[in-house]
CSV table of C-alpha atoms in Angstrom, one decimal:
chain,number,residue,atom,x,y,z
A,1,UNK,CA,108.6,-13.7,200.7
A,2,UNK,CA,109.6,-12.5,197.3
A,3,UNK,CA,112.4,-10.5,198.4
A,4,UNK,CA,113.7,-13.3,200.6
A,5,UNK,CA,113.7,-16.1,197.8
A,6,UNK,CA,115.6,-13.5,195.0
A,7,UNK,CA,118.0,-12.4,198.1
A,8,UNK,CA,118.3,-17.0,198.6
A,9,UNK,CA,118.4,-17.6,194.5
A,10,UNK,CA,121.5,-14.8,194.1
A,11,UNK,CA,123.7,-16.6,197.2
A,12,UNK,CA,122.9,-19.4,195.2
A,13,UNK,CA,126.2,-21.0,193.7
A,14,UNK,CA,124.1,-22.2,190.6
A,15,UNK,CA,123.1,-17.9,190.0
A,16,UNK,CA,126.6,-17.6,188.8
A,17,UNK,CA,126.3,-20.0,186.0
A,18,UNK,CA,122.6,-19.2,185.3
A,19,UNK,CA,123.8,-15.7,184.8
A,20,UNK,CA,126.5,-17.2,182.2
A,21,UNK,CA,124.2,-19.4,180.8
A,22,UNK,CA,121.5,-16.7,179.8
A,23,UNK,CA,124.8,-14.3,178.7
A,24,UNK,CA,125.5,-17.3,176.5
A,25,UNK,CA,122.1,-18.1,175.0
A,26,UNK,CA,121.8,-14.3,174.1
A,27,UNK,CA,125.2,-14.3,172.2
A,28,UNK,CA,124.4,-17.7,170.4
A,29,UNK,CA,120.8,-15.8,169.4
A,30,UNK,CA,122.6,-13.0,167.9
A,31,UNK,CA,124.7,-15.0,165.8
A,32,UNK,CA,121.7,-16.9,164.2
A,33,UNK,CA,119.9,-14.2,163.7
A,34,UNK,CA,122.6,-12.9,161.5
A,35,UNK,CA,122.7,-16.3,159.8
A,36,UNK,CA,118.7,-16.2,159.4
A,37,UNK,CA,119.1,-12.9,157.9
A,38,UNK,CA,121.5,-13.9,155.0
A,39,UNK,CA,119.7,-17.7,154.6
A,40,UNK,CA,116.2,-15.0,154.1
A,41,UNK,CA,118.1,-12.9,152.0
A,42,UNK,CA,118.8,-15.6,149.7
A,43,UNK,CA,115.2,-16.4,150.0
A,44,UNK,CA,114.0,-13.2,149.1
A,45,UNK,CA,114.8,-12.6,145.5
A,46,UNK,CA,112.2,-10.6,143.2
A,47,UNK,CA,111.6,-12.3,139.7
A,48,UNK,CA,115.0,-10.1,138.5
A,49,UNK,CA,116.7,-11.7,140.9
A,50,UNK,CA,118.2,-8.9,142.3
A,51,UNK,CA,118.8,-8.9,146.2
A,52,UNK,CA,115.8,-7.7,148.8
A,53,UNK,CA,117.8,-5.3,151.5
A,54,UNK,CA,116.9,-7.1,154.8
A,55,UNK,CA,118.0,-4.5,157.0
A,56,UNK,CA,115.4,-2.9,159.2
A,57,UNK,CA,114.3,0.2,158.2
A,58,UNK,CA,111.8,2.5,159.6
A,59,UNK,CA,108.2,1.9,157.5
A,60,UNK,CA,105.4,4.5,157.4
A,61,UNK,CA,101.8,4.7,156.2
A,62,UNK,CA,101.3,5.1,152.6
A,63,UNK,CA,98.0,6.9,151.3
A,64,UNK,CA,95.3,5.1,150.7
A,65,UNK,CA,95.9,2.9,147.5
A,66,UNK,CA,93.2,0.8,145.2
A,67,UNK,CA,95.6,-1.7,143.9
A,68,UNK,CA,94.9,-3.7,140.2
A,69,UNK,CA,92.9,-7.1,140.6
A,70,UNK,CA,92.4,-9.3,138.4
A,71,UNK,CA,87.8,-9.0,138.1
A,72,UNK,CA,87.2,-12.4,136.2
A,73,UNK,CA,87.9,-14.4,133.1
A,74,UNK,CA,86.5,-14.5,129.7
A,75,UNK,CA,86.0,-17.8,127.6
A,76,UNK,CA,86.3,-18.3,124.4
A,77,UNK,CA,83.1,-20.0,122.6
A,78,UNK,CA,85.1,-21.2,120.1
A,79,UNK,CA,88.4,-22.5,121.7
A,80,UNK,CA,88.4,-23.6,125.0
A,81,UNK,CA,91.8,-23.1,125.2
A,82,UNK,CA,91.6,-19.0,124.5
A,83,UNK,CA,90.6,-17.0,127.1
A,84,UNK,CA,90.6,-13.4,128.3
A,85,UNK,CA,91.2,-12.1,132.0
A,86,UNK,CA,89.8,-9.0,133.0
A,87,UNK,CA,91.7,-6.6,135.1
A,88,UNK,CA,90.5,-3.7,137.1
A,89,UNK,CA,93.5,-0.8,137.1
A,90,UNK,CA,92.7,0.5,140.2
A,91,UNK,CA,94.9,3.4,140.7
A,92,UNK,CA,97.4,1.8,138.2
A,93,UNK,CA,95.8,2.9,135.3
A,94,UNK,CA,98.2,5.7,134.3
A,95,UNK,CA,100.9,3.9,132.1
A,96,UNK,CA,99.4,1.3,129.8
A,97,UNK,CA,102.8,-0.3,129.8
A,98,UNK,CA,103.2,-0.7,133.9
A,99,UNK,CA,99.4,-1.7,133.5
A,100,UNK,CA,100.3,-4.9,131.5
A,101,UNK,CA,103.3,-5.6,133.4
A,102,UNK,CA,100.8,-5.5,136.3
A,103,UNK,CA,98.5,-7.7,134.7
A,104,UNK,CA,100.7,-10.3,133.4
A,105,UNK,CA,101.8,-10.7,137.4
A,106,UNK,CA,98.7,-11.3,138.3
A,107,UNK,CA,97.6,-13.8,135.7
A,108,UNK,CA,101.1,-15.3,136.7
A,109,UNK,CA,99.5,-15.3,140.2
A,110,UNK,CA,96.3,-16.7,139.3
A,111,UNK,CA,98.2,-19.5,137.3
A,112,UNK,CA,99.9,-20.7,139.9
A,113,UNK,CA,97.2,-20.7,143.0
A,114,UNK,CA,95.6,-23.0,140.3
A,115,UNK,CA,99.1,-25.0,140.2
A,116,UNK,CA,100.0,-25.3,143.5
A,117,UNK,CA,98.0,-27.2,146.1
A,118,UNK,CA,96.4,-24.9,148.7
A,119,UNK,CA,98.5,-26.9,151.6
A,120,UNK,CA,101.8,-25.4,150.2
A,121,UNK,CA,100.8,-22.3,149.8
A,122,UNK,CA,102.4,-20.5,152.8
A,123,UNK,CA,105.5,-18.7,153.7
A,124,UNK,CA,107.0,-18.5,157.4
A,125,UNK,CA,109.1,-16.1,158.6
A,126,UNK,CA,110.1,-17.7,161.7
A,127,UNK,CA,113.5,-17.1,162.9
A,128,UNK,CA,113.2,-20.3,164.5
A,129,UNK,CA,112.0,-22.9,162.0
A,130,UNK,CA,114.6,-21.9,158.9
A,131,UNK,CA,114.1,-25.0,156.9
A,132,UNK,CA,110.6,-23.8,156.6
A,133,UNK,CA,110.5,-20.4,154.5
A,134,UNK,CA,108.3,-21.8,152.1
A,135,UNK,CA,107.6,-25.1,150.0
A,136,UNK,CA,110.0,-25.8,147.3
A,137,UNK,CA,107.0,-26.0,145.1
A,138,UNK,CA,105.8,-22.2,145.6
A,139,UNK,CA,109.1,-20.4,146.5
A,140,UNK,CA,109.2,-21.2,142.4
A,141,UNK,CA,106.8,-18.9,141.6
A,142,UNK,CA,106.6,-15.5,141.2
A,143,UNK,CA,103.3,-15.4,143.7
A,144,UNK,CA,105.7,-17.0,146.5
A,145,UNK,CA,108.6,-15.1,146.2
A,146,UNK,CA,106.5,-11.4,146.1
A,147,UNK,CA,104.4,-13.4,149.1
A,148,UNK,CA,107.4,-13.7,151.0
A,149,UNK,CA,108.7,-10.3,150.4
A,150,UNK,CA,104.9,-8.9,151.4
A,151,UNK,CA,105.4,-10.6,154.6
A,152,UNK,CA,108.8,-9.4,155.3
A,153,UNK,CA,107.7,-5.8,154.9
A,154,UNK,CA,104.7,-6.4,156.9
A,155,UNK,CA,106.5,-7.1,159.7
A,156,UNK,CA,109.1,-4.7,159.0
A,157,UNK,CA,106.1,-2.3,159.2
A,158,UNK,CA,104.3,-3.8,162.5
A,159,UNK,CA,108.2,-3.6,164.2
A,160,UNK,CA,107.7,0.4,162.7
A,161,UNK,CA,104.8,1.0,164.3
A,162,UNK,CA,106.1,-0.5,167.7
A,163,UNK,CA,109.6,0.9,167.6
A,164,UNK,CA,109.5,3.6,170.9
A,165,UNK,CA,112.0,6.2,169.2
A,166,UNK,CA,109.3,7.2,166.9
A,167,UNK,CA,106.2,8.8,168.0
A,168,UNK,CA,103.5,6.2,166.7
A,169,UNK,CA,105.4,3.9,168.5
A,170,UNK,CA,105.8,6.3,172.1
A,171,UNK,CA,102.0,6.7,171.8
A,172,UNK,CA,101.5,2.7,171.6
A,173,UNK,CA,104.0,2.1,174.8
A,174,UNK,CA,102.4,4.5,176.7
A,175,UNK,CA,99.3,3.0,176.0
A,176,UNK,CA,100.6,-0.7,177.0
A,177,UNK,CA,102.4,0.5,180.3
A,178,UNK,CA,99.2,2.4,181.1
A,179,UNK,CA,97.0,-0.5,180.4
A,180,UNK,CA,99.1,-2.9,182.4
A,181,UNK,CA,99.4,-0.6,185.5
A,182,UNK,CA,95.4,-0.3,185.7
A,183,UNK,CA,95.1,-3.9,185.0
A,184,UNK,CA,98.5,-4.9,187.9
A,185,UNK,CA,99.3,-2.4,189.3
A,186,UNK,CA,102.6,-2.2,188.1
A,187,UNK,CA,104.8,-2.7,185.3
């Protein structure tokens, strides 16, 4: 019955232009895509403002790393406008001078997640919704911009992972097409 409606649907005088069509919506993809990529570059500036390489490269694993975080805060008795943060070095704590450039992020992060309302605090990486990377409000900040970047990498890293020409990535397709022929039957 299958075989007999595909053999119907390619006689078909609309299979043709269906054919075009979908040759079409692929070329028109490709294009935006390209556009998306220089609109995220734009997007993605560190707080240098140098440019963010968007092109895909393979990611890997790093070793296990205890990053600095900021542990609490410490009030002044006498001005309540004086205060101290305490910070935690994590694996950082090798160069005092990368430690306080560390630190002075993350207060700068800690400043602004008290700034910005929780609601606009997001970034989307969505090829199809452009006009929403981020809010205007916290792609100002140094905690939106490094946010966006994070989540660039992150998928550059899950697309690693996946990508069949690697062997991570062999090992996880052979695991899919084996799970979908036990569960179908087929592929």
């Amino acid at each position: 019955m299958i075989t007999e409606f595909k053999n119907n649907f390619e006689n078909c005088f609309l299979y043709k232009y269906f054919r075009i069509f979908l040759i079409c919506i692929f070329l028109l993809n490709q294009f935006s895509l390209n556009t998306y990529a220089e609109l995220l570059q734009d997007k993605l500036k560190d707080s240098h403002s140098e440019r963010i390489d968007v092109t895909f490269k393979i990611r890997t694993p790093s070793q296990a790393f205890q990053p600095s975080t900021l542990k609490g805060i410490k009030l002044s008795p006498n001005n309540a406008l004086v205060f101290d943060f305490i910070l935690d070095p994590g694996d950082d704590s090798s160069d005092q001078n990368n430690l306080k450039i560390i630190g002075e992020k993350l207060i700068k992060y800690f400043l602004a997640a008290l700034t910005v309302p929780e609601d606009e605090m997001w970034v989307n990486l969505s090829p199809y919704e452009d006009d929403r990377i981020m809010s205007e409000r916290f792609s100002q900040t140094d905690m939106g911009r490094d946010m966006l970047t994070q989540d660039y990498l992150l998928k550059q890293f899950m697309s690693s992972m996946m990508y069949p020409e690697e062997e991570i990535g062999r090992q996880f397709w052979e695991r899919i097409y084996a799970q979908a022929y036990q569960q179908y039957g087929t592929l």
